[in-house]
Tab-separated table of C-alpha atoms in Angstrom:
chain	number	residue	atom	x	y	z
A	163	MET	CA	-0.309	-0.050	0.096
A	164	GLY	CA	2.669	2.668	0.868
A	165	VAL	CA	4.392	2.089	-2.368
A	166	VAL	CA	1.243	2.656	-4.239
A	167	LEU	CA	0.732	5.973	-2.024
A	168	ALA	CA	4.078	6.940	-3.005
A	169	ALA	CA	3.508	6.811	-6.739
A	170	VAL	CA	0.194	8.746	-6.643
A	171	LEU	CA	2.075	11.177	-4.534
A	172	ALA	CA	4.771	11.440	-7.136
A	173	ALA	CA	1.936	11.578	-9.688
A	174	VAL	CA	0.678	14.467	-8.050
A	175	ALA	CA	3.503	16.637	-7.667
A	176	LEU	CA	4.128	16.615	-11.274
A	177	LEU	CA	0.697	18.296	-11.686
A	178	SER	CA	0.628	21.924	-11.948
A	179	ALA	CA	-2.292	23.680	-9.950
A	180	ASP	CA	-4.518	23.554	-12.495
A	181	GLY	CA	-3.978	19.987	-13.076
A	182	ARG	CA	-1.803	20.002	-16.131
A	183	ARG	CA	0.910	17.501	-16.097
A	184	ASN	CA	4.432	19.515	-15.971
A	185	ALA	CA	7.700	18.558	-18.088
A	186	GLU	CA	10.545	17.249	-16.343
A	187	LEU	CA	14.146	17.151	-16.721
A	188	VAL	CA	15.286	13.564	-16.357
A	189	MET	CA	18.617	13.288	-15.411
A	190	SER	CA	20.699	9.889	-16.284
A	191	ASP	CA	22.382	8.201	-13.452
A	192	ASP	CA	25.862	9.364	-14.370
A	193	VAL	CA	25.129	13.131	-14.264
A	194	PRO	CA	27.557	14.343	-11.371
A	195	ASP	CA	26.077	16.067	-8.435
A	196	ASP	CA	27.339	19.810	-9.099
A	197	LEU	CA	25.929	19.193	-12.737
A	198	ARG	CA	22.469	17.705	-11.344
A	199	ALA	CA	22.527	20.894	-8.734
A	200	LEU	CA	22.942	23.211	-12.053
A	201	ALA	CA	20.896	21.875	-14.115
A	202	GLY	CA	17.951	22.100	-12.235
A	203	GLY	CA	18.583	25.369	-11.021
A	204	VAL	CA	18.825	26.418	-14.761
A	205	TRP	CA	15.533	24.093	-15.515
A	206	ALA	CA	13.692	26.189	-12.754
A	207	GLY	CA	14.451	29.101	-14.509
A	208	PHE	CA	13.543	27.818	-18.072
A	209	VAL	CA	9.825	26.347	-16.862
A	210	ASP	CA	9.698	29.765	-15.069
A	211	VAL	CA	9.873	31.714	-18.438
A	212	PHE	CA	7.784	28.749	-20.234
A	213	GLU	CA	5.143	28.255	-17.115
A	214	ALA	CA	2.036	28.072	-19.577
A	215	ARG	CA	3.785	25.841	-22.110
A	216	GLN	CA	4.812	23.188	-19.870
A	217	ASP	CA	1.821	20.675	-20.633
A	218	CYS	CA	2.723	21.053	-24.331
A	219	PHE	CA	6.492	20.083	-24.434
A	220	THR	CA	7.606	16.517	-23.078
A	221	ASP	CA	9.897	15.266	-20.589
A	222	VAL	CA	13.591	15.721	-21.529
A	223	ARG	CA	16.576	13.731	-20.338
A	224	LEU	CA	19.928	14.933	-19.946
A	225	SER	CA	22.951	13.075	-20.428
A	226	PRO	CA	26.970	14.311	-19.810
A	227	VAL	CA	29.141	13.130	-22.906
A	228	TRP	CA	32.570	13.752	-21.197
A	229	ARG	CA	35.345	15.993	-23.857
A	230	THR	CA	34.251	13.640	-26.355
A	231	LEU	CA	31.418	16.003	-27.970
A	232	GLU	CA	32.236	18.226	-30.712
A	233	ASP	CA	29.773	20.819	-29.914
A	234	ARG	CA	28.893	22.440	-26.403
A	235	ALA	CA	25.721	20.561	-26.613
A	236	ARG	CA	23.215	18.991	-29.069
A	237	TYR	CA	19.985	17.957	-28.936
A	238	VAL	CA	18.699	14.618	-30.055
A	239	PRO	CA	14.904	15.138	-31.159
A	240	GLU	CA	14.516	11.508	-31.530
A	241	ARG	CA	15.226	10.678	-27.913
A	242	SER	CA	14.425	13.883	-26.278
A	243	VAL	CA	18.086	13.688	-25.111
A	244	ILE	CA	20.253	16.426	-24.508
A	245	GLU	CA	23.989	15.260	-24.773
A	246	LEU	CA	26.352	18.033	-22.652
A	247	ARG	CA	29.880	18.224	-23.013
A	248	VAL	CA	31.735	18.076	-19.731
A	249	PRO	CA	33.359	19.610	-18.078
A	250	ALA	CA	32.932	23.247	-18.629
A	251	THR	CA	32.164	26.275	-16.858
A	252	ALA	CA	28.825	26.743	-14.929
A	253	ALA	CA	27.980	29.679	-17.313
A	254	LEU	CA	28.403	28.023	-20.396
A	255	LEU	CA	26.423	24.702	-19.192
A	256	SER	CA	23.743	27.072	-18.310
A	257	ASP	CA	23.985	28.666	-22.020
A	258	SER	CA	24.204	25.380	-23.468
A	259	LEU	CA	21.038	23.883	-21.298
A	260	VAL	CA	19.063	26.370	-22.221
A	261	HIS	CA	19.705	26.397	-25.533
A	262	GLU	CA	18.527	22.910	-26.146
A	263	PHE	CA	15.995	23.138	-24.015
A	264	ALA	CA	14.559	25.696	-26.560
A	265	HIS	CA	15.255	22.991	-29.259
A	266	HIS	CA	13.297	20.373	-27.189
A	267	VAL	CA	10.603	22.892	-27.037
A	268	GLU	CA	10.377	23.386	-30.626
A	269	HIS	CA	10.671	19.556	-31.624
A	270	THR	CA	7.611	18.535	-29.183
A	271	CYS	CA	5.251	21.040	-28.771
A	272	PRO	CA	2.819	21.536	-31.533
A	273	ALA	CA	1.984	25.177	-30.472
A	274	HIS	CA	5.196	25.886	-31.133
A	275	GLU	CA	4.284	26.097	-34.824
A	276	SER	CA	1.940	29.213	-34.235
A	277	VAL	CA	4.702	31.533	-32.767
A	278	ARG	CA	7.282	31.069	-35.593
A	279	PRO	CA	5.541	33.497	-37.920
A	280	ALA	CA	5.862	36.105	-35.623
A	281	PHE	CA	9.199	35.263	-34.473
A	282	LEU	CA	10.480	35.492	-38.273
A	283	ALA	CA	9.241	38.967	-38.279
A	284	ALA	CA	10.365	39.971	-35.229
A	285	GLN	CA	14.061	39.012	-36.208
A	286	GLY	CA	13.431	40.663	-39.658
A	287	LEU	CA	13.133	37.192	-41.143
A	288	SER	CA	11.121	35.896	-44.559
A	289	SER	CA	8.127	34.462	-43.658
A	290	GLU	CA	9.110	32.002	-45.996
A	291	SER	CA	12.367	31.167	-44.354
A	292	ASP	CA	12.918	27.580	-43.694
A	293	TRP	CA	12.834	26.881	-39.796
A	294	PHE	CA	15.759	24.316	-39.855
A	295	ASP	CA	17.614	25.420	-42.622
A	296	ALA	CA	19.427	28.461	-43.979
A	297	PRO	CA	23.091	28.832	-45.388
A	298	THR	CA	24.612	29.526	-42.044
A	299	TRP	CA	23.824	28.513	-38.478
A	300	ALA	CA	23.183	32.067	-37.929
A	301	GLU	CA	20.897	32.532	-40.221
A	302	THR	CA	19.061	29.453	-39.227
A	303	PRO	CA	15.853	30.348	-37.426
A	304	SER	CA	15.644	27.538	-35.233
A	305	GLU	CA	19.230	28.884	-33.906
A	306	GLN	CA	17.933	32.096	-33.816
A	307	TRP	CA	15.298	31.175	-31.656
A	308	ALA	CA	16.931	28.828	-29.334
A	309	GLU	CA	19.428	31.707	-28.570
A	310	THR	CA	16.657	34.072	-27.882
A	311	VAL	CA	15.547	31.559	-25.580
A	312	VAL	CA	18.852	32.024	-23.917
A	313	VAL	CA	18.349	35.494	-23.594
A	314	ALA	CA	14.878	35.556	-22.561
A	315	VAL	CA	15.913	32.919	-19.857
A	316	LEU	CA	19.227	33.947	-18.545
A	317	GLY	CA	19.406	37.568	-19.389
A	318	SER	CA	21.998	37.408	-22.079
A	319	ARG	CA	24.219	34.848	-23.953
A	320	VAL	CA	27.627	33.819	-22.550
A	321	ARG	CA	29.178	34.391	-25.960
A	322	PRO	CA	27.162	35.947	-28.010
A	323	ARG	CA	28.222	36.007	-31.883
A	324	SER	CA	28.265	39.187	-34.211
A	325	ASP	CA	26.944	37.383	-36.773
A	326	LEU	CA	23.634	36.536	-34.794
A	327	VAL	CA	21.606	39.538	-33.235
A	328	ILE	CA	18.790	38.887	-31.493
A	329	SER	CA	15.697	41.807	-31.513
A	330	PRO	CA	14.477	42.827	-28.298
A	331	GLU	CA	10.995	42.370	-30.144
A	332	ALA	CA	11.960	38.694	-30.174
A	333	THR	CA	13.235	38.343	-26.737
A	334	ALA	CA	9.624	39.613	-25.817
A	335	LEU	CA	7.860	37.457	-27.724
A	336	VAL	CA	9.497	34.448	-26.573
A	337	THR	CA	8.602	35.590	-23.083
A	338	GLN	CA	5.023	36.363	-24.106
A	339	TRP	CA	4.361	33.131	-25.692
A	340	GLY	CA	6.026	31.254	-22.847
A	341	ARG	CA	3.905	32.531	-20.396
A	342	GLY	CA	0.943	32.249	-22.706
A	343	GLU	CA	0.096	35.900	-23.382
A	344	ARG	CA	0.208	35.431	-27.192
């Protein structure tokens, strides 16, 4: 009976105040304690900005990759997994986590497609832009979205790139959409 009660209480804890299930950051067993604490805090900040959309996106799993990952992080949409290169500074890890959380939302939240036209306009991009493909990484709307989410959640990017400018309008749009105001 105690196991059943514990399972029910755990399920209730996942529900938001209005009865919706909140998405979770699931960490693999090999996530070190310091990264676990950092990622949990970053996830809490991300969820705060996307509080109205939590029932739209699914759980995401964090898996550390020790030194061998070419990029700082990558999102694997087929498995809803973020692979994060470690070790790194807390600031770089936070930046990378939020960037990949943003990709998770765009891949698992069907409502995300409704914000894309307004985001493209806020970034000064053509409404005909392919969301996932462009001549360069910086020109790709999906990457601009992810970097804008970093700004919305963390206040700034750790390593801003001169070839990718985030408009204040796009940052405001991300925040408004995440909070259900758009």
